[in-house]
mmCIF file of C-alpha atoms in Angstrom:
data_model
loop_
_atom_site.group_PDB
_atom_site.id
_atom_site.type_symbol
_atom_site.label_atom_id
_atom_site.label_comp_id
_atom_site.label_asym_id
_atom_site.label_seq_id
_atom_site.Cartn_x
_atom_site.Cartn_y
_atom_site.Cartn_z
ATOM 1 C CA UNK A 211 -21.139 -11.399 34.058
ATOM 2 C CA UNK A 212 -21.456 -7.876 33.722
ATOM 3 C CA UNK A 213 -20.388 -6.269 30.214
ATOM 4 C CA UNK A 214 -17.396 -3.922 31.511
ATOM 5 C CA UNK A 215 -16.357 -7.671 33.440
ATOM 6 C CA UNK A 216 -17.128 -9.755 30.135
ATOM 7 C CA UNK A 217 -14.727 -7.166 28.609
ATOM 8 C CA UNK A 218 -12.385 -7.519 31.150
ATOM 9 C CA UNK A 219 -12.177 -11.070 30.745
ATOM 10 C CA UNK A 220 -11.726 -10.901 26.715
ATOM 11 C CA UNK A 221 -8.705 -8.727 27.463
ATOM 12 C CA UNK A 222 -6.768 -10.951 29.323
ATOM 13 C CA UNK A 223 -7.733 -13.514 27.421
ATOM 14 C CA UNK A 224 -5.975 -11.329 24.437
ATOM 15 C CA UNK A 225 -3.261 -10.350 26.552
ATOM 16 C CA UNK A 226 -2.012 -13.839 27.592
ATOM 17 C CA UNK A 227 0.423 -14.613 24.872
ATOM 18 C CA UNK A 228 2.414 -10.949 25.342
ATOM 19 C CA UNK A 229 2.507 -11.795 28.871
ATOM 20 C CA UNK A 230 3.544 -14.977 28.104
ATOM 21 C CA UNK A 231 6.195 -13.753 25.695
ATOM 22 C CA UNK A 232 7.527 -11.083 28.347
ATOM 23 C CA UNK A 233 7.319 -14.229 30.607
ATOM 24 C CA UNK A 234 9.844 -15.776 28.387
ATOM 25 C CA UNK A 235 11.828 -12.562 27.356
ATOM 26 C CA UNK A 236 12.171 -12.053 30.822
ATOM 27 C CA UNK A 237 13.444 -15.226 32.152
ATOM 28 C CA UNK A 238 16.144 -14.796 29.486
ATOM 29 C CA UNK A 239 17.134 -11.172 30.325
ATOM 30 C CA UNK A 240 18.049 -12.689 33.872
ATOM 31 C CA UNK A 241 20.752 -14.578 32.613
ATOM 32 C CA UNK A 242 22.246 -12.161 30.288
ATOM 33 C CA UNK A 243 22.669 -8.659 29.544
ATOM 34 C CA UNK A 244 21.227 -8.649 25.967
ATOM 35 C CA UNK A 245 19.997 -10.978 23.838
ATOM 36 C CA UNK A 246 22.180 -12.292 21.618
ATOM 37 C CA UNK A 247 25.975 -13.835 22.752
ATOM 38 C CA UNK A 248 25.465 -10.768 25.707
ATOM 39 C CA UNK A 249 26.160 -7.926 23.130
ATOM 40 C CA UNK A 250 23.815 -5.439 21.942
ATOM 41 C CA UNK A 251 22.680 -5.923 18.526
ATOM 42 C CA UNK A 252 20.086 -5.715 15.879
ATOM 43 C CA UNK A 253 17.603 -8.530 17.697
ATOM 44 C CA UNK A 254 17.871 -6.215 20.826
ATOM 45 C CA UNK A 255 17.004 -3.137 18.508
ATOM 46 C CA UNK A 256 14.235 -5.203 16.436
ATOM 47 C CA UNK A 257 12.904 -6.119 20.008
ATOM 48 C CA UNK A 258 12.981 -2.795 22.149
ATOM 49 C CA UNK A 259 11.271 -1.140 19.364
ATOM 50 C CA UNK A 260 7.882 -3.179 19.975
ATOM 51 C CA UNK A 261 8.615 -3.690 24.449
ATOM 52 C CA UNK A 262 9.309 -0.206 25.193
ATOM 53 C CA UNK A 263 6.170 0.353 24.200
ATOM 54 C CA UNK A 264 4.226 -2.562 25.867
ATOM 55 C CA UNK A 265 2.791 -0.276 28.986
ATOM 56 C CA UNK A 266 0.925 2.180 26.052
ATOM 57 C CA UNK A 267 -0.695 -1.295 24.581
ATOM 58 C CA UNK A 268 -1.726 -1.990 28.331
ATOM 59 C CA UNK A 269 0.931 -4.300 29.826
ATOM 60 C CA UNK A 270 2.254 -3.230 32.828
ATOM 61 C CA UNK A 271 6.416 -4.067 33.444
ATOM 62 C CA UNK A 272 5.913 -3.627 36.959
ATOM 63 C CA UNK A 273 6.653 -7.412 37.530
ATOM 64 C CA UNK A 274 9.468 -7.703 35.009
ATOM 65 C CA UNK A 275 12.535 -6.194 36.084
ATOM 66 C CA UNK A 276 15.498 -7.672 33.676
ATOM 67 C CA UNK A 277 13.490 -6.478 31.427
ATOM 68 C CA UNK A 278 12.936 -2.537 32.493
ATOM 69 C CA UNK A 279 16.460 -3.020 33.210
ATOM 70 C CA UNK A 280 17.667 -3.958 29.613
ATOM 71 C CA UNK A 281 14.970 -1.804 28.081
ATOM 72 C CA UNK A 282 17.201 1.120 30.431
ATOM 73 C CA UNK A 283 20.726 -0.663 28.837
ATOM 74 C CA UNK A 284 19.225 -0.301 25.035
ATOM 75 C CA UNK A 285 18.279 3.107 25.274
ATOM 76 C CA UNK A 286 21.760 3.900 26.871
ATOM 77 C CA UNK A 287 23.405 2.950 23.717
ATOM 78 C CA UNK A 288 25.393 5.197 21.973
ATOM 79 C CA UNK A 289 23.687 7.043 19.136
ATOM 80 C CA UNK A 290 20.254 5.825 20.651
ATOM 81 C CA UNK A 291 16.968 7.517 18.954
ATOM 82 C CA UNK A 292 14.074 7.239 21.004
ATOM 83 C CA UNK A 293 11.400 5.873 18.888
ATOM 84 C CA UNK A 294 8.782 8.842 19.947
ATOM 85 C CA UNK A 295 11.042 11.432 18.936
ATOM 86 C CA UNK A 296 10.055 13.817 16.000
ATOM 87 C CA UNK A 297 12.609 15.527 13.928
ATOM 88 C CA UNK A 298 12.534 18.735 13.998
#
């Protein structure tokens, strides 16, 4: 194995357990708008705050839709504050 491929390998190897856990996240999100009794609360806030960001840390959404789509429903809240926003 080449080193950029050994590399490679290690990665995914890292990366299984958050692709397990959007696995899991996701399969939930199908059945319900958010995650707790279907209302938004603080488990959906302590959550987005670490998954909105899971593209930057290399894992793609691409095949986890209920998830974009809740991601889309938190951020809609009212009195939402992106998390990359700086005050001014």
């Amino acid at each position: 194995m080449v080193k950029g491929e050994a590399q490679q390998a290690a990665l995914r190897k890292k990366q299984a357990p958050g692709h397990e856990a959007l696995g899991i996240l996701e399969q939930d999100l199908k059945k319900r708008l958010f995650l707790v009794d279907d209302r938004y609360s603080i488990a959906d806030i302590a959550l987005y705050s670490h998954v909105h960001r899971a593209e930057v840390a290399g894992f793609s959404l691409a095949h986890y839709p209920a998830t974009r789509d809740w991601l889309a429903r938190v951020a809609a809240q009212p009195l939402h504050i992106p998390v990359d926003r700086h005050p001014d």
